[in-house]
Amino acid sequence: MWRATVLTLYPELFPGPLNASILGRGAADGHWTLDTVNIRDFSDNKYGSVDDTPAGGGAGLVMRADILAAAIDSAPRNDRPILCLSPRGKPLTQARARSLSQGPGLIALCGRFEGIDERIFEARGVEEVSIGDFVLAGGEIAAMALIEACVRLIPGVLGSASSLGEESFEDGLLEYPQYTRPREFEGRAIPDVLLSGDHKKIAEWRQKMAEEITRTRRPDLFEGFSSNGPIRRDNNKEPKR
Ligand code: SAH
């Protein structure tokens, strides 16, 4: 079973949203499981502190490497990568989430305060992962985002596999516009082609719209798409051209 272990100072935040809807059902059905480790349990003093002032001076507090190491060592490894949520990390992508979803799971280390003593990364083979170019107050919401992105890709968690294949990023493009009833909403109609019943025309329209939306909203993504044709995907690798 795919397993996430979250190392955090706020274990009470979990599973939180990860227990709602399809992810909650997926856990109940035995597709995945989540446990937490309270980093504070590994404090070596009666105050339960896990941090100290930065070497070299400056504001804030830094989480101690020795305490984090003890917390990490308490979690069964089972070949799982240890990922530290960090704005300095490699940006999370759909391809990475897919490849993680096909492995045994992950161990997520959530930072707080100014950050984490640098020595832990090499000492325990911890890789830093970012969920975007902005700064959160702690790694917990980032860990939830990472775990959610992975878990919904575990076979059996999402109902129909075909709805995954056409999603944003899966073919290098953002998704085409979606519509449902009513046929007219505040004077706005559903595009005629979608009601035509002509599946070939519908597919062509969706492809054209996906390309147009990607080109205007995310020229960076469209660059990779247009100059190389559609990005083809092997199941657990980075996108290949
Ligand atoms: N001083 C640090 C930021 C600390 S924010 C810096 O400038 O890099 C506190 C914690 O929030 C971090 O240790 C990290 O675990 C988490 N965090 C903040 N922003 C994040 C992001 N974009 N992605 C993932 N984790 C993030």
Coordinates of C-alpha atoms and ligand atoms in Angstrom, one line a residue:
M1 CA 0.0 0.0 0.0
W2 CA 1.2 3.5 -0.9
R3 CA 2.3 5.2 2.3
A4 CA 2.9 8.8 3.3
T5 CA 4.6 9.6 6.6
V6 CA 4.6 13.3 7.5
L7 CA 7.1 14.7 10.0
T8 CA 5.7 17.9 11.5
L9 CA 5.3 20.0 14.6
Y10 CA 1.5 20.1 13.9
P11 CA 0.4 16.5 13.5
E12 CA -3.2 17.5 14.4
L13 CA -3.5 19.2 11.0
F14 CA -3.5 15.8 9.3
P15 CA -5.2 14.1 7.6
G16 CA -7.4 17.2 7.3
P17 CA -8.4 17.7 3.7
L18 CA -6.6 14.5 2.7
N19 CA -9.5 12.6 4.3
A20 CA -12.2 14.3 2.2
S21 CA -13.9 13.0 -1.0
I22 CA -12.0 10.6 -3.3
L23 CA -8.8 10.6 -1.2
G24 CA -10.7 9.6 1.9
R25 CA -12.5 6.9 0.1
G26 CA -9.2 5.7 -1.4
A27 CA -7.7 5.4 2.1
A28 CA -10.8 3.6 3.3
D29 CA -10.5 1.2 0.4
G30 CA -6.9 0.5 1.3
H31 CA -5.2 2.2 -1.6
W32 CA -3.0 4.4 0.5
T33 CA -2.3 5.3 4.2
L34 CA -1.0 8.3 6.1
D35 CA 0.8 8.6 9.4
T36 CA 2.5 11.4 11.2
V37 CA 5.5 11.8 13.4
N38 CA 5.5 14.7 15.9
I39 CA 9.0 16.2 15.6
R40 CA 8.6 17.6 19.1
D41 CA 8.6 14.1 20.5
F42 CA 12.3 14.0 19.6
S43 CA 13.2 17.2 21.6
D44 CA 16.0 16.6 24.1
N45 CA 14.9 19.1 26.7
K46 CA 12.0 19.5 29.1
Y47 CA 10.7 22.5 27.1
G48 CA 10.2 20.4 24.0
S49 CA 12.1 22.9 21.9
V50 CA 13.3 21.7 18.5
D51 CA 14.9 24.9 17.2
D52 CA 17.7 27.3 18.1
T53 CA 19.1 30.7 17.0
P54 CA 20.8 30.8 13.6
A55 CA 24.6 30.4 13.5
G56 CA 26.1 33.7 12.3
G57 CA 23.2 35.7 13.8
G58 CA 20.0 37.0 12.3
A59 CA 16.3 36.8 12.9
G60 CA 14.2 33.7 13.6
L61 CA 14.9 30.2 14.7
V62 CA 16.3 27.2 12.8
M63 CA 15.1 23.6 13.3
R64 CA 17.9 21.4 14.7
A65 CA 19.5 18.7 12.5
D66 CA 20.0 16.3 15.4
I67 CA 16.4 16.4 16.4
L68 CA 15.2 16.1 12.8
A69 CA 17.5 13.2 12.2
A70 CA 16.0 11.4 15.2
A71 CA 12.5 12.0 13.9
I72 CA 13.4 10.8 10.4
D73 CA 15.1 7.7 11.8
S74 CA 11.9 6.8 13.7
A75 CA 10.0 6.4 10.5
P76 CA 10.2 3.1 8.5
R77 CA 12.0 3.9 5.3
N78 CA 10.7 1.1 3.0
D79 CA 12.7 2.6 0.1
R80 CA 10.7 5.8 0.2
P81 CA 12.2 9.2 -0.7
I82 CA 12.5 11.8 2.0
L83 CA 11.2 15.1 0.7
C84 CA 11.5 18.3 2.5
L85 CA 8.9 20.9 1.5
S86 CA 10.9 24.1 0.9
P87 CA 10.6 27.2 -1.3
R88 CA 14.2 26.4 -2.4
G89 CA 13.3 23.0 -3.7
K90 CA 12.9 21.7 -7.2
P91 CA 9.4 22.8 -8.4
L92 CA 6.8 20.0 -8.1
T93 CA 5.4 18.9 -11.5
Q94 CA 2.7 16.5 -12.6
A95 CA 5.3 14.2 -14.0
R96 CA 7.0 14.0 -10.5
A97 CA 3.7 13.4 -8.8
R98 CA 3.0 10.6 -11.3
S99 CA 6.4 9.0 -10.7
L100 CA 6.0 9.3 -6.9
S101 CA 2.5 7.8 -7.1
Q102 CA 4.0 4.7 -8.8
G103 CA 6.5 4.1 -6.0
P104 CA 6.1 2.9 -2.4
G105 CA 5.1 6.4 -1.0
L106 CA 7.1 9.2 0.5
I107 CA 8.3 10.7 3.8
A108 CA 7.5 14.4 4.0
L109 CA 9.5 16.8 6.3
C110 CA 7.6 20.0 7.1
G111 CA 9.7 23.0 8.0
R112 CA 8.6 25.9 10.3
F113 CA 10.3 29.1 11.5
E114 CA 13.2 30.3 9.4
G115 CA 13.9 26.9 8.0
I116 CA 16.1 23.9 8.7
D117 CA 19.7 23.2 9.5
E118 CA 21.4 22.6 6.1
R119 CA 23.3 19.5 7.3
I120 CA 20.2 17.3 7.5
F121 CA 19.8 17.3 3.7
E122 CA 23.1 15.4 3.1
A123 CA 23.1 13.5 6.3
R124 CA 19.8 11.8 5.6
G125 CA 19.6 12.1 1.8
V126 CA 16.7 14.6 2.0
E127 CA 15.5 16.2 -1.3
E128 CA 13.9 19.6 -1.2
V129 CA 10.7 20.1 -3.1
S130 CA 8.8 23.4 -3.7
I131 CA 5.1 23.8 -4.5
G132 CA 5.6 27.2 -6.1
D133 CA 7.4 30.5 -6.0
F134 CA 5.9 31.9 -2.8
V135 CA 6.6 31.5 0.9
L136 CA 4.2 29.7 3.3
A137 CA 4.4 29.8 7.1
G138 CA 5.1 26.1 7.2
G139 CA 5.5 23.0 5.2
E140 CA 2.2 21.3 6.2
I141 CA 0.0 22.7 3.5
A142 CA 2.7 22.1 0.9
A143 CA 3.0 18.5 2.1
M144 CA -0.8 18.1 1.7
A145 CA -0.6 19.5 -1.8
L146 CA 2.2 17.1 -2.7
I147 CA 0.4 14.0 -1.2
E148 CA -2.9 14.9 -2.8
A149 CA -1.3 15.3 -6.2
C150 CA 0.3 11.8 -5.8
V151 CA -2.6 9.9 -4.2
R152 CA -5.2 10.9 -6.8
L153 CA -3.0 9.2 -9.4
I154 CA -2.8 5.9 -7.6
P155 CA -4.7 3.3 -9.7
G156 CA -8.2 2.8 -8.2
V157 CA -8.3 6.1 -6.3
L158 CA -10.0 8.1 -9.1
G159 CA -12.9 6.4 -10.7
S160 CA -12.2 6.5 -14.4
A161 CA -8.6 6.4 -15.7
S162 CA -9.6 8.2 -18.9
S163 CA -10.4 11.4 -17.0
L164 CA -6.7 11.5 -15.9
G165 CA -5.3 11.2 -19.5
E166 CA -6.9 14.3 -20.8
E167 CA -6.1 16.6 -17.8
S168 CA -4.0 19.7 -17.7
F169 CA -0.3 18.9 -18.1
E170 CA -0.8 15.3 -19.1
D171 CA -0.1 16.0 -22.8
G172 CA 1.9 19.2 -22.3
L173 CA -1.2 21.4 -22.6
L174 CA -3.7 23.0 -20.2
E175 CA -7.2 21.6 -20.3
Y176 CA -9.9 22.7 -22.8
P177 CA -13.0 24.5 -21.4
Q178 CA -15.7 22.3 -19.9
Y179 CA -19.5 22.8 -19.9
T180 CA -22.6 21.1 -18.5
R181 CA -26.3 21.8 -18.1
P182 CA -28.1 24.2 -18.3
R183 CA -27.8 24.7 -22.0
E184 CA -28.1 28.4 -21.5
F185 CA -26.8 30.2 -18.5
E186 CA -27.5 34.0 -18.1
G187 CA -27.6 34.4 -21.8
R188 CA -24.4 32.3 -22.4
A189 CA -24.8 29.2 -24.5
I190 CA -22.7 26.0 -24.6
P191 CA -20.6 26.1 -27.9
D192 CA -22.7 24.4 -30.6
V193 CA -20.0 21.9 -31.6
L194 CA -20.2 20.2 -28.1
L195 CA -24.0 19.6 -28.7
S196 CA -23.4 18.3 -32.3
G197 CA -22.7 14.7 -31.4
D198 CA -19.9 14.7 -33.9
H199 CA -17.0 13.2 -31.9
K200 CA -14.3 13.9 -34.4
K201 CA -15.3 17.6 -34.6
I202 CA -15.5 17.8 -30.8
A203 CA -12.0 16.3 -30.4
E204 CA -10.6 18.8 -32.9
W205 CA -12.3 21.7 -31.1
R206 CA -11.0 20.6 -27.7
Q207 CA -7.5 20.2 -29.1
K208 CA -7.6 23.7 -30.7
M209 CA -9.0 25.3 -27.4
A210 CA -6.3 23.5 -25.3
E211 CA -3.6 24.8 -27.6
E212 CA -5.1 28.4 -27.6
I213 CA -5.4 28.5 -23.8
T214 CA -1.9 27.2 -23.3
R215 CA -0.4 29.6 -25.8
T216 CA -2.1 32.7 -24.2
R217 CA -1.9 31.7 -20.5
R218 CA 1.4 29.7 -20.3
P219 CA 3.7 30.6 -23.2
D220 CA 6.4 28.7 -21.3
L221 CA 4.5 25.4 -21.6
F222 CA 3.4 26.1 -25.1
E223 CA 7.0 26.6 -26.2
G224 CA 7.8 23.0 -25.3
F225 CA 4.6 21.8 -27.0
S226 CA 4.7 23.7 -30.3
S227 CA 8.3 23.4 -31.2
N228 CA 8.4 19.6 -30.6
G229 CA 4.9 18.4 -31.3
P230 CA 2.9 16.8 -28.5
I231 CA 4.9 15.7 -25.5
R232 CA 4.6 11.9 -25.2
R233 CA 4.7 10.3 -21.8
D234 CA 6.1 7.0 -20.6
N235 CA 4.2 6.1 -17.5
N236 CA 6.7 6.9 -14.8
K237 CA 9.3 9.1 -16.5
E238 CA 9.6 12.8 -17.0
P239 CA 7.8 13.9 -20.3
K240 CA 9.7 12.8 -23.3
R241 CA 9.5 14.3 -26.8
Ligands
SAH1 N1 13.2 31.3 5.4 C1 12.8 30.3 4.4 C2 11.3 30.2 4.4 C3 10.8 29.5 5.6 S1 9.1 29.3 5.5 C4 13.3 30.8 3.0 O1 13.5 32.0 2.8 O2 13.5 29.9 2.2 C5 8.8 28.0 6.6 C6 8.6 26.6 6.0 O3 7.5 26.6 5.2 C7 9.7 26.1 5.2 O4 10.7 25.4 6.0 C8 9.0 25.1 4.3 O5 8.9 23.8 4.9 C9 7.6 25.7 4.1 N2 7.4 26.3 2.8 C10 7.3 27.7 2.7 N3 7.1 28.0 1.4 C11 7.1 26.8 0.7 C12 6.9 26.5 -0.7 N4 6.8 27.4 -1.6 N5 6.9 25.1 -1.0 C13 7.1 24.2 -0.1 N6 7.3 24.5 1.2 C14 7.3 25.7 1.6

